[in-house]
Amino acid sequence: MLSNFLIGLREGLEAGLIVGILVAYLNKISRRDVLPRLWMGIGAAIAISLLTGAILTWGPYGLSFQGQEILGGSLSILAVALVTWMIFWMGTHARNLKGELQSKLDAAVMGAGLGIVVVGFVSVAREGVETALFIWASVNSGSNAALGTTAAIVGILVSVVIAYLIFRGLVRINLSRFFTWTGLFLIVVAAGVLAYGVGDLQEAGVIPGNNQIAFSLATVIPPTSWYGTVLGGLFNFTPEPTWARLVVWLAYVGVVTPLFLRRVGGGRATPAPVAAGAAAAGAAAAGPAATGPSPQTTVVPAPSRA
């Protein structure tokens, strides 16, 4: 439950910051006339994300057991790949996120047509589809799908409130530290989802070794105990992993964690500018005729996407 809440919170906050930058910049350059087109693209992105979740939830029911296991395992691995790419992509582009988004908007505003819709759609759809796929993989591997889905929705709703408060200048939050710690947490969660996906493929017979148990901790951490349930729900922990699941988990954590920490450490070497979203929001709040920086521009340090 906690893992799904944090996934929804993190991904929702990232999408909220992006939307805030786009809306605030259009207000700043006095192009509020194209805001409906931007919201049209954002709305389409949300619809695609919900459709993706619906297809993932109800689509596999017509398949055989083996087909469901193959599909579930493959999508779990795909979800981990997308989340891993997202972590490192943001680590590279976070400092230039505001400039990249504004450049895209500048080009789209020149045409003032479909381009605005496309910018809004692409900017949010990537986050939404990633979130839908990863939450589905996490919920699918858990024991209580309804509780996991509810936790993810609550996380998204909380992220919307936090993003709004940030752009209104009513709350301060160290986004760099937030994304760093949630990034580390997501790495462990993703490792569990990856191991679970490999387990699905083993049950389907695609990967051998389904009966080759590496070790057993069932007497120490019974899967039916409260702490066994918590570990299983958070990290897909199993007290009797196969060798394939164990090797995959160790390899993922052992490779991704140091690369992530190196990326974060490299990012700290360069002083981060003020938060793009908060700066744009401050300018928008002051109005298009503002001639100086808004006092809200230093509310939040630059978001560093882990």
PDB file of C-alpha atoms in Angstrom:
ATOM      1  CA  MET A   1       0.000   0.000   0.000  1.00  0.00           C
ATOM      2  CA  LEU A   2       2.769   2.438   0.960  1.00  0.00           C
ATOM      3  CA  SER A   3       4.718   1.711  -2.224  1.00  0.00           C
ATOM      4  CA  ASN A   4       1.695   2.463  -4.422  1.00  0.00           C
ATOM      5  CA  PHE A   5       0.962   5.640  -2.463  1.00  0.00           C
ATOM      6  CA  LEU A   6       4.526   6.885  -2.975  1.00  0.00           C
ATOM      7  CA  ILE A   7       4.462   5.934  -6.658  1.00  0.00           C
ATOM      8  CA  GLY A   8       1.266   7.921  -7.146  1.00  0.00           C
ATOM      9  CA  LEU A   9       2.628  10.812  -5.072  1.00  0.00           C
ATOM     10  CA  ARG A  10       5.940  11.014  -6.888  1.00  0.00           C
ATOM     11  CA  GLU A  11       4.652  10.610 -10.427  1.00  0.00           C
ATOM     12  CA  GLY A  12       1.684  12.876  -9.781  1.00  0.00           C
ATOM     13  CA  LEU A  13       3.938  15.593  -8.374  1.00  0.00           C
ATOM     14  CA  GLU A  14       6.231  15.383 -11.396  1.00  0.00           C
ATOM     15  CA  ALA A  15       3.268  15.709 -13.759  1.00  0.00           C
ATOM     16  CA  GLY A  16       1.886  18.550 -11.646  1.00  0.00           C
ATOM     17  CA  LEU A  17       5.154  20.474 -11.840  1.00  0.00           C
ATOM     18  CA  ILE A  18       5.240  20.065 -15.617  1.00  0.00           C
ATOM     19  CA  VAL A  19       1.644  21.267 -16.003  1.00  0.00           C
ATOM     20  CA  GLY A  20       2.376  24.215 -13.714  1.00  0.00           C
ATOM     21  CA  ILE A  21       5.379  25.258 -15.797  1.00  0.00           C
ATOM     22  CA  LEU A  22       3.389  25.087 -19.032  1.00  0.00           C
ATOM     23  CA  VAL A  23       0.375  27.003 -17.723  1.00  0.00           C
ATOM     24  CA  ALA A  24       2.435  29.643 -15.918  1.00  0.00           C
ATOM     25  CA  TYR A  25       4.616  30.287 -18.971  1.00  0.00           C
ATOM     26  CA  LEU A  26       1.626  30.832 -21.239  1.00  0.00           C
ATOM     27  CA  ASN A  27       0.235  33.269 -18.683  1.00  0.00           C
ATOM     28  CA  LYS A  28       3.577  35.047 -18.517  1.00  0.00           C
ATOM     29  CA  ILE A  29       3.790  35.608 -22.276  1.00  0.00           C
ATOM     30  CA  SER A  30       0.151  36.741 -22.388  1.00  0.00           C
ATOM     31  CA  ARG A  31      -1.066  33.788 -24.467  1.00  0.00           C
ATOM     32  CA  ARG A  32      -3.970  32.726 -22.305  1.00  0.00           C
ATOM     33  CA  ASP A  33      -5.977  32.315 -25.498  1.00  0.00           C
ATOM     34  CA  VAL A  34      -4.213  29.010 -26.197  1.00  0.00           C
ATOM     35  CA  LEU A  35      -4.733  27.615 -22.685  1.00  0.00           C
ATOM     36  CA  PRO A  36      -7.889  25.692 -23.732  1.00  0.00           C
ATOM     37  CA  ARG A  37      -5.823  23.833 -26.345  1.00  0.00           C
ATOM     38  CA  LEU A  38      -3.163  23.020 -23.772  1.00  0.00           C
ATOM     39  CA  TRP A  39      -5.809  21.688 -21.397  1.00  0.00           C
ATOM     40  CA  MET A  40      -7.258  19.683 -24.273  1.00  0.00           C
ATOM     41  CA  GLY A  41      -3.908  17.925 -24.719  1.00  0.00           C
ATOM     42  CA  ILE A  42      -3.552  17.373 -20.975  1.00  0.00           C
ATOM     43  CA  GLY A  43      -7.081  15.963 -20.810  1.00  0.00           C
ATOM     44  CA  ALA A  44      -6.331  13.574 -23.679  1.00  0.00           C
ATOM     45  CA  ALA A  45      -3.173  12.428 -21.856  1.00  0.00           C
ATOM     46  CA  ILE A  46      -5.175  11.696 -18.693  1.00  0.00           C
ATOM     47  CA  ALA A  47      -7.742   9.780 -20.743  1.00  0.00           C
ATOM     48  CA  ILE A  48      -5.004   7.685 -22.391  1.00  0.00           C
ATOM     49  CA  SER A  49      -3.498   6.926 -18.978  1.00  0.00           C
ATOM     50  CA  LEU A  50      -6.882   5.772 -17.622  1.00  0.00           C
ATOM     51  CA  LEU A  51      -7.493   3.720 -20.768  1.00  0.00           C
ATOM     52  CA  THR A  52      -4.091   2.080 -20.357  1.00  0.00           C
ATOM     53  CA  GLY A  53      -4.961   1.147 -16.787  1.00  0.00           C
ATOM     54  CA  ALA A  54      -8.346  -0.235 -17.860  1.00  0.00           C
ATOM     55  CA  ILE A  55      -6.831  -2.359 -20.631  1.00  0.00           C
ATOM     56  CA  LEU A  56      -4.187  -3.722 -18.272  1.00  0.00           C
ATOM     57  CA  THR A  57      -6.827  -4.530 -15.647  1.00  0.00           C
ATOM     58  CA  TRP A  58      -9.534  -6.161 -17.739  1.00  0.00           C
ATOM     59  CA  GLY A  59      -7.750  -7.117 -20.952  1.00  0.00           C
ATOM     60  CA  PRO A  60      -5.985 -10.325 -19.863  1.00  0.00           C
ATOM     61  CA  TYR A  61      -9.094 -12.123 -18.519  1.00  0.00           C
ATOM     62  CA  GLY A  62      -9.751 -13.914 -21.794  1.00  0.00           C
ATOM     63  CA  LEU A  63      -6.277 -15.467 -21.846  1.00  0.00           C
ATOM     64  CA  SER A  64      -5.226 -18.881 -20.577  1.00  0.00           C
ATOM     65  CA  PHE A  65      -3.257 -19.162 -17.326  1.00  0.00           C
ATOM     66  CA  GLN A  66       0.002 -19.416 -19.244  1.00  0.00           C
ATOM     67  CA  GLY A  67      -0.957 -16.463 -21.418  1.00  0.00           C
ATOM     68  CA  GLN A  68      -1.793 -14.361 -18.369  1.00  0.00           C
ATOM     69  CA  GLU A  69       1.518 -15.239 -16.721  1.00  0.00           C
ATOM     70  CA  ILE A  70       3.494 -14.412 -19.871  1.00  0.00           C
ATOM     71  CA  LEU A  71       1.647 -11.120 -20.335  1.00  0.00           C
ATOM     72  CA  GLY A  72       1.927 -10.198 -16.656  1.00  0.00           C
ATOM     73  CA  GLY A  73       5.627 -11.031 -16.494  1.00  0.00           C
ATOM     74  CA  SER A  74       6.432  -9.183 -19.711  1.00  0.00           C
ATOM     75  CA  LEU A  75       4.513  -6.058 -18.660  1.00  0.00           C
ATOM     76  CA  SER A  76       6.174  -6.102 -15.233  1.00  0.00           C
ATOM     77  CA  ILE A  77       9.593  -6.116 -16.871  1.00  0.00           C
ATOM     78  CA  LEU A  78       8.491  -3.369 -19.266  1.00  0.00           C
ATOM     79  CA  ALA A  79       7.232  -1.292 -16.320  1.00  0.00           C
ATOM     80  CA  VAL A  80      10.592  -1.615 -14.572  1.00  0.00           C
ATOM     81  CA  ALA A  81      12.418  -0.624 -17.760  1.00  0.00           C
ATOM     82  CA  LEU A  82      10.252   2.501 -18.177  1.00  0.00           C
ATOM     83  CA  VAL A  83      10.636   3.554 -14.548  1.00  0.00           C
ATOM     84  CA  THR A  84      14.395   3.025 -14.689  1.00  0.00           C
ATOM     85  CA  TRP A  85      14.615   5.100 -17.867  1.00  0.00           C
ATOM     86  CA  MET A  86      12.492   7.785 -16.210  1.00  0.00           C
ATOM     87  CA  ILE A  87      14.810   7.979 -13.197  1.00  0.00           C
ATOM     88  CA  PHE A  88      17.929   8.490 -15.270  1.00  0.00           C
ATOM     89  CA  TRP A  89      16.278  10.715 -17.884  1.00  0.00           C
ATOM     90  CA  MET A  90      15.158  13.178 -15.254  1.00  0.00           C
ATOM     91  CA  GLY A  91      18.545  13.059 -13.594  1.00  0.00           C
ATOM     92  CA  THR A  92      20.048  14.288 -16.868  1.00  0.00           C
ATOM     93  CA  HIS A  93      17.388  16.788 -17.960  1.00  0.00           C
ATOM     94  CA  ALA A  94      16.016  18.178 -14.692  1.00  0.00           C
ATOM     95  CA  ARG A  95      18.110  21.368 -14.797  1.00  0.00           C
ATOM     96  CA  ASN A  96      16.974  22.150 -18.335  1.00  0.00           C
ATOM     97  CA  LEU A  97      13.354  21.021 -17.916  1.00  0.00           C
ATOM     98  CA  LYS A  98      11.938  24.543 -17.796  1.00  0.00           C
ATOM     99  CA  GLY A  99      13.904  25.648 -20.859  1.00  0.00           C
ATOM    100  CA  GLU A 100      12.953  22.548 -22.859  1.00  0.00           C
ATOM    101  CA  LEU A 101       9.266  22.929 -22.061  1.00  0.00           C
ATOM    102  CA  GLN A 102       9.299  26.642 -22.867  1.00  0.00           C
ATOM    103  CA  SER A 103      11.107  26.023 -26.154  1.00  0.00           C
ATOM    104  CA  LYS A 104       8.458  23.504 -27.153  1.00  0.00           C
ATOM    105  CA  LEU A 105       5.725  25.941 -26.195  1.00  0.00           C
ATOM    106  CA  ASP A 106       7.369  28.794 -28.120  1.00  0.00           C
ATOM    107  CA  ALA A 107       7.440  26.672 -31.268  1.00  0.00           C
ATOM    108  CA  ALA A 108       3.854  25.497 -30.734  1.00  0.00           C
ATOM    109  CA  VAL A 109       2.535  29.000 -30.046  1.00  0.00           C
ATOM    110  CA  MET A 110       3.947  30.177 -33.382  1.00  0.00           C
ATOM    111  CA  GLY A 111       1.445  27.904 -35.080  1.00  0.00           C
ATOM    112  CA  ALA A 112      -1.122  28.223 -32.262  1.00  0.00           C
ATOM    113  CA  GLY A 113      -2.888  25.127 -33.536  1.00  0.00           C
ATOM    114  CA  LEU A 114      -2.474  21.421 -32.999  1.00  0.00           C
ATOM    115  CA  GLY A 115       1.051  21.968 -31.655  1.00  0.00           C
ATOM    116  CA  ILE A 116      -0.244  23.240 -28.291  1.00  0.00           C
ATOM    117  CA  VAL A 117      -2.400  20.128 -27.914  1.00  0.00           C
ATOM    118  CA  VAL A 118       0.573  17.920 -28.746  1.00  0.00           C
ATOM    119  CA  VAL A 119       2.851  19.632 -26.212  1.00  0.00           C
ATOM    120  CA  GLY A 120       0.291  19.200 -23.420  1.00  0.00           C
ATOM    121  CA  PHE A 121      -0.436  15.615 -24.427  1.00  0.00           C
ATOM    122  CA  VAL A 122       3.172  14.424 -24.722  1.00  0.00           C
ATOM    123  CA  SER A 123       4.324  16.214 -21.570  1.00  0.00           C
ATOM    124  CA  VAL A 124       1.698  14.518 -19.390  1.00  0.00           C
ATOM    125  CA  ALA A 125       1.037  11.243 -21.247  1.00  0.00           C
ATOM    126  CA  ARG A 126       4.565   9.974 -20.623  1.00  0.00           C
ATOM    127  CA  GLU A 127       4.107  10.381 -16.875  1.00  0.00           C
ATOM    128  CA  GLY A 128       0.563   9.006 -16.937  1.00  0.00           C
ATOM    129  CA  VAL A 129       1.274   5.853 -18.938  1.00  0.00           C
ATOM    130  CA  GLU A 130       4.394   5.114 -16.875  1.00  0.00           C
ATOM    131  CA  THR A 131       2.362   5.531 -13.699  1.00  0.00           C
ATOM    132  CA  ALA A 132      -0.494   3.332 -14.936  1.00  0.00           C
ATOM    133  CA  LEU A 133       1.852   0.562 -16.029  1.00  0.00           C
ATOM    134  CA  PHE A 134       4.024   0.581 -12.918  1.00  0.00           C
ATOM    135  CA  ILE A 135       1.073   0.798 -10.517  1.00  0.00           C
ATOM    136  CA  TRP A 136      -0.623  -2.042 -12.391  1.00  0.00           C
ATOM    137  CA  ALA A 137       2.514  -4.178 -12.093  1.00  0.00           C
ATOM    138  CA  SER A 138       2.787  -3.410  -8.386  1.00  0.00           C
ATOM    139  CA  VAL A 139      -0.918  -4.019  -7.710  1.00  0.00           C
ATOM    140  CA  ASN A 140      -0.936  -7.165  -9.829  1.00  0.00           C
ATOM    141  CA  SER A 141       1.847  -8.654  -7.723  1.00  0.00           C
ATOM    142  CA  GLY A 142       0.163  -7.753  -4.422  1.00  0.00           C
ATOM    143  CA  SER A 143      -2.524  -9.580  -2.499  1.00  0.00           C
ATOM    144  CA  ASN A 144      -5.062  -6.736  -2.215  1.00  0.00           C
ATOM    145  CA  ALA A 145      -5.603  -5.022  -5.543  1.00  0.00           C
ATOM    146  CA  ALA A 146      -8.373  -2.716  -4.288  1.00  0.00           C
ATOM    147  CA  LEU A 147      -6.260  -1.423  -1.402  1.00  0.00           C
ATOM    148  CA  GLY A 148      -3.209  -0.929  -3.632  1.00  0.00           C
ATOM    149  CA  THR A 149      -5.208   0.959  -6.257  1.00  0.00           C
ATOM    150  CA  THR A 150      -6.824   3.153  -3.617  1.00  0.00           C
ATOM    151  CA  ALA A 151      -3.416   3.992  -2.151  1.00  0.00           C
ATOM    152  CA  ALA A 152      -2.121   5.013  -5.581  1.00  0.00           C
ATOM    153  CA  ILE A 153      -5.141   7.243  -6.211  1.00  0.00           C
ATOM    154  CA  VAL A 154      -4.728   8.889  -2.798  1.00  0.00           C
ATOM    155  CA  GLY A 155      -1.071   9.513  -3.604  1.00  0.00           C
ATOM    156  CA  ILE A 156      -1.992  11.204  -6.885  1.00  0.00           C
ATOM    157  CA  LEU A 157      -4.620  13.373  -5.186  1.00  0.00           C
ATOM    158  CA  VAL A 158      -2.136  14.420  -2.492  1.00  0.00           C
ATOM    159  CA  SER A 159       0.410  15.284  -5.200  1.00  0.00           C
ATOM    160  CA  VAL A 160      -2.148  17.555  -6.879  1.00  0.00           C
ATOM    161  CA  VAL A 161      -2.662  19.452  -3.625  1.00  0.00           C
ATOM    162  CA  ILE A 162       1.088  19.739  -2.984  1.00  0.00           C
ATOM    163  CA  ALA A 163       1.773  20.939  -6.541  1.00  0.00           C
ATOM    164  CA  TYR A 164      -0.947  23.584  -6.203  1.00  0.00           C
ATOM    165  CA  LEU A 165       0.430  24.799  -2.867  1.00  0.00           C
ATOM    166  CA  ILE A 166       3.955  24.970  -4.304  1.00  0.00           C
ATOM    167  CA  PHE A 167       2.895  27.110  -7.230  1.00  0.00           C
ATOM    168  CA  ARG A 168       0.880  29.364  -4.977  1.00  0.00           C
ATOM    169  CA  GLY A 169       3.963  29.850  -2.842  1.00  0.00           C
ATOM    170  CA  LEU A 170       2.190  28.516   0.250  1.00  0.00           C
ATOM    171  CA  VAL A 171       4.548  25.642   1.009  1.00  0.00           C
ATOM    172  CA  ARG A 172       8.267  24.968   0.835  1.00  0.00           C
ATOM    173  CA  ILE A 173       9.587  21.540  -0.012  1.00  0.00           C
ATOM    174  CA  ASN A 174      13.077  20.360  -0.892  1.00  0.00           C
ATOM    175  CA  LEU A 175      12.174  18.657  -4.149  1.00  0.00           C
ATOM    176  CA  SER A 176      15.757  17.547  -4.752  1.00  0.00           C
ATOM    177  CA  ARG A 177      15.821  15.611  -1.488  1.00  0.00           C
ATOM    178  CA  PHE A 178      12.274  14.355  -2.027  1.00  0.00           C
ATOM    179  CA  PHE A 179      13.032  12.918  -5.464  1.00  0.00           C
ATOM    180  CA  THR A 180      16.342  11.462  -4.250  1.00  0.00           C
ATOM    181  CA  TRP A 181      14.806   9.478  -1.401  1.00  0.00           C
ATOM    182  CA  THR A 182      11.747   8.401  -3.387  1.00  0.00           C
ATOM    183  CA  GLY A 183      14.090   7.418  -6.215  1.00  0.00           C
ATOM    184  CA  LEU A 184      16.018   5.096  -3.906  1.00  0.00           C
ATOM    185  CA  PHE A 185      12.756   3.661  -2.627  1.00  0.00           C
ATOM    186  CA  LEU A 186      11.507   3.134  -6.190  1.00  0.00           C
ATOM    187  CA  ILE A 187      14.685   1.252  -7.079  1.00  0.00           C
ATOM    188  CA  VAL A 188      13.970  -1.321  -4.360  1.00  0.00           C
ATOM    189  CA  VAL A 189      10.292  -1.502  -5.361  1.00  0.00           C
ATOM    190  CA  ALA A 190      11.225  -1.890  -9.030  1.00  0.00           C
ATOM    191  CA  ALA A 191      13.657  -4.669  -8.163  1.00  0.00           C
ATOM    192  CA  GLY A 192      10.810  -6.537  -6.469  1.00  0.00           C
ATOM    193  CA  VAL A 193       8.503  -6.002  -9.446  1.00  0.00           C
ATOM    194  CA  LEU A 194      11.252  -7.229 -11.788  1.00  0.00           C
ATOM    195  CA  ALA A 195      11.777 -10.352  -9.683  1.00  0.00           C
ATOM    196  CA  TYR A 196       8.028 -10.941  -9.625  1.00  0.00           C
ATOM    197  CA  GLY A 197       7.892 -10.620 -13.417  1.00  0.00           C
ATOM    198  CA  VAL A 198      10.638 -13.198 -13.760  1.00  0.00           C
ATOM    199  CA  GLY A 199       8.652 -15.449 -11.413  1.00  0.00           C
ATOM    200  CA  ASP A 200       5.601 -15.123 -13.678  1.00  0.00           C
ATOM    201  CA  LEU A 201       7.678 -16.123 -16.700  1.00  0.00           C
ATOM    202  CA  GLN A 202       9.050 -19.090 -14.754  1.00  0.00           C
ATOM    203  CA  GLU A 203       5.533 -20.228 -13.879  1.00  0.00           C
ATOM    204  CA  ALA A 204       4.632 -19.966 -17.574  1.00  0.00           C
ATOM    205  CA  GLY A 205       7.638 -22.106 -18.497  1.00  0.00           C
ATOM    206  CA  VAL A 206       9.362 -19.353 -20.467  1.00  0.00           C
ATOM    207  CA  ILE A 207      12.276 -19.189 -18.005  1.00  0.00           C
ATOM    208  CA  PRO A 208      13.478 -22.462 -16.430  1.00  0.00           C
ATOM    209  CA  GLY A 209      14.193 -23.096 -12.772  1.00  0.00           C
ATOM    210  CA  ASN A 210      10.777 -22.523 -11.230  1.00  0.00           C
ATOM    211  CA  ASN A 211      11.419 -25.237  -8.613  1.00  0.00           C
ATOM    212  CA  GLN A 212      15.020 -24.286  -7.886  1.00  0.00           C
ATOM    213  CA  ILE A 213      14.685 -22.488  -4.550  1.00  0.00           C
ATOM    214  CA  ALA A 214      17.731 -20.458  -3.505  1.00  0.00           C
ATOM    215  CA  PHE A 215      16.919 -20.468   0.228  1.00  0.00           C
ATOM    216  CA  SER A 216      13.963 -20.481   2.595  1.00  0.00           C
ATOM    217  CA  LEU A 217      13.149 -17.877   5.246  1.00  0.00           C
ATOM    218  CA  ALA A 218       9.613 -19.136   5.760  1.00  0.00           C
ATOM    219  CA  THR A 219      10.275 -20.044   9.385  1.00  0.00           C
ATOM    220  CA  VAL A 220      11.848 -16.633  10.109  1.00  0.00           C
ATOM    221  CA  ILE A 221       9.494 -14.480   8.022  1.00  0.00           C
ATOM    222  CA  PRO A 222       6.255 -16.417   7.490  1.00  0.00           C
ATOM    223  CA  PRO A 223       4.417 -15.042   4.444  1.00  0.00           C
ATOM    224  CA  THR A 224       1.164 -14.973   6.434  1.00  0.00           C
ATOM    225  CA  SER A 225       2.647 -12.902   9.277  1.00  0.00           C
ATOM    226  CA  TRP A 226       1.973  -9.166   9.439  1.00  0.00           C
ATOM    227  CA  TYR A 227       5.600  -8.294   8.709  1.00  0.00           C
ATOM    228  CA  GLY A 228       5.768 -10.853   5.915  1.00  0.00           C
ATOM    229  CA  THR A 229       2.634  -9.310   4.419  1.00  0.00           C
ATOM    230  CA  VAL A 230       4.104  -5.797   4.726  1.00  0.00           C
ATOM    231  CA  LEU A 231       7.378  -6.813   3.061  1.00  0.00           C
ATOM    232  CA  GLY A 232       5.494  -8.636   0.338  1.00  0.00           C
ATOM    233  CA  GLY A 233       3.197  -5.676  -0.294  1.00  0.00           C
ATOM    234  CA  LEU A 234       5.980  -3.087  -0.311  1.00  0.00           C
ATOM    235  CA  PHE A 235       8.825  -4.905  -2.039  1.00  0.00           C
ATOM    236  CA  ASN A 236       7.335  -8.139  -3.422  1.00  0.00           C
ATOM    237  CA  PHE A 237       9.418 -10.037  -0.884  1.00  0.00           C
ATOM    238  CA  THR A 238       9.090 -13.805  -0.960  1.00  0.00           C
ATOM    239  CA  PRO A 239      10.657 -16.006   1.736  1.00  0.00           C
ATOM    240  CA  GLU A 240      11.473 -18.729  -0.816  1.00  0.00           C
ATOM    241  CA  PRO A 241      12.821 -17.068  -3.983  1.00  0.00           C
ATOM    242  CA  THR A 242      14.058 -19.040  -6.935  1.00  0.00           C
ATOM    243  CA  TRP A 243      17.649 -18.569  -8.041  1.00  0.00           C
ATOM    244  CA  ALA A 244      16.546 -16.607 -11.103  1.00  0.00           C
ATOM    245  CA  ARG A 245      14.483 -14.161  -9.015  1.00  0.00           C
ATOM    246  CA  LEU A 246      17.292 -13.722  -6.490  1.00  0.00           C
ATOM    247  CA  VAL A 247      19.964 -13.110  -9.126  1.00  0.00           C
ATOM    248  CA  VAL A 248      17.772 -10.636 -11.015  1.00  0.00           C
ATOM    249  CA  TRP A 249      16.936  -8.715  -7.821  1.00  0.00           C
ATOM    250  CA  LEU A 250      20.573  -8.497  -6.712  1.00  0.00           C
ATOM    251  CA  ALA A 251      21.776  -7.556 -10.204  1.00  0.00           C
ATOM    252  CA  TYR A 252      19.222  -4.766 -10.595  1.00  0.00           C
ATOM    253  CA  VAL A 253      19.842  -3.223  -7.177  1.00  0.00           C
ATOM    254  CA  GLY A 254      23.598  -3.685  -7.488  1.00  0.00           C
ATOM    255  CA  VAL A 255      23.783  -1.918 -10.861  1.00  0.00           C
ATOM    256  CA  VAL A 256      21.059   0.754 -10.687  1.00  0.00           C
ATOM    257  CA  THR A 257      21.677   2.006  -7.135  1.00  0.00           C
ATOM    258  CA  PRO A 258      25.334   3.098  -7.559  1.00  0.00           C
ATOM    259  CA  LEU A 259      24.570   4.629 -10.969  1.00  0.00           C
ATOM    260  CA  PHE A 260      21.697   6.566  -9.452  1.00  0.00           C
ATOM    261  CA  LEU A 261      23.769   7.761  -6.494  1.00  0.00           C
ATOM    262  CA  ARG A 262      26.540   8.815  -8.850  1.00  0.00           C
ATOM    263  CA  ARG A 263      24.041  10.796 -10.939  1.00  0.00           C
ATOM    264  CA  VAL A 264      22.612  12.463  -7.822  1.00  0.00           C
ATOM    265  CA  GLY A 265      26.084  13.212  -6.470  1.00  0.00           C
ATOM    266  CA  GLY A 266      27.105  14.737  -9.791  1.00  0.00           C
ATOM    267  CA  GLY A 267      23.975  16.870  -9.746  1.00  0.00           C
ATOM    268  CA  ARG A 268      24.871  18.280  -6.332  1.00  0.00           C
ATOM    269  CA  ALA A 269      28.256  19.414  -7.571  1.00  0.00           C
ATOM    270  CA  THR A 270      26.570  22.129  -9.614  1.00  0.00           C
ATOM    271  CA  PRO A 271      24.450  24.683  -7.718  1.00  0.00           C
ATOM    272  CA  ALA A 272      20.845  24.124  -8.704  1.00  0.00           C
ATOM    273  CA  PRO A 273      18.798  27.063 -10.000  1.00  0.00           C
ATOM    274  CA  VAL A 274      15.495  28.017  -8.457  1.00  0.00           C
ATOM    275  CA  ALA A 275      12.557  25.780  -9.207  1.00  0.00           C
ATOM    276  CA  ALA A 276      11.314  26.317 -12.718  1.00  0.00           C
ATOM    277  CA  GLY A 277       7.707  25.786 -11.768  1.00  0.00           C
ATOM    278  CA  ALA A 278       7.788  28.115  -8.777  1.00  0.00           C
ATOM    279  CA  ALA A 279       9.597  30.829 -10.750  1.00  0.00           C
ATOM    280  CA  ALA A 280       7.107  30.660 -13.601  1.00  0.00           C
ATOM    281  CA  ALA A 281       4.205  30.605 -11.190  1.00  0.00           C
ATOM    282  CA  GLY A 282       5.526  33.701  -9.445  1.00  0.00           C
ATOM    283  CA  ALA A 283       5.790  35.553 -12.732  1.00  0.00           C
ATOM    284  CA  ALA A 284       2.290  34.463 -13.695  1.00  0.00           C
ATOM    285  CA  ALA A 285       0.905  35.580 -10.363  1.00  0.00           C
ATOM    286  CA  ALA A 286       2.494  39.000 -10.841  1.00  0.00           C
ATOM    287  CA  GLY A 287       0.902  39.285 -14.284  1.00  0.00           C
ATOM    288  CA  PRO A 288       2.335  39.760 -17.775  1.00  0.00           C
ATOM    289  CA  ALA A 289       3.333  43.325 -17.004  1.00  0.00           C
ATOM    290  CA  ALA A 290       5.709  42.326 -14.196  1.00  0.00           C
ATOM    291  CA  THR A 291       9.112  43.839 -14.634  1.00  0.00           C
ATOM    292  CA  GLY A 292      11.072  42.048 -11.935  1.00  0.00           C
ATOM    293  CA  PRO A 293      11.366  38.600 -10.356  1.00  0.00           C
ATOM    294  CA  SER A 294       8.552  37.520  -8.104  1.00  0.00           C
ATOM    295  CA  PRO A 295       9.316  36.924  -4.425  1.00  0.00           C
ATOM    296  CA  GLN A 296       7.928  33.428  -4.958  1.00  0.00           C
ATOM    297  CA  THR A 297      10.737  32.457  -7.297  1.00  0.00           C
ATOM    298  CA  THR A 298      12.916  31.176  -4.470  1.00  0.00           C
ATOM    299  CA  VAL A 299      10.244  29.107  -2.790  1.00  0.00           C
ATOM    300  CA  VAL A 300      11.514  25.733  -3.952  1.00  0.00           C
ATOM    301  CA  PRO A 301      14.934  24.447  -5.039  1.00  0.00           C
ATOM    302  CA  ALA A 302      15.207  22.920  -8.470  1.00  0.00           C
ATOM    303  CA  PRO A 303      13.415  19.587  -8.797  1.00  0.00           C
ATOM    304  CA  SER A 304      15.879  16.791  -9.381  1.00  0.00           C
ATOM    305  CA  ARG A 305      14.065  13.853 -10.842  1.00  0.00           C
ATOM    306  CA  ALA A 306      15.477  10.644  -9.442  1.00  0.00           C
TER     307      ALA A 306
END
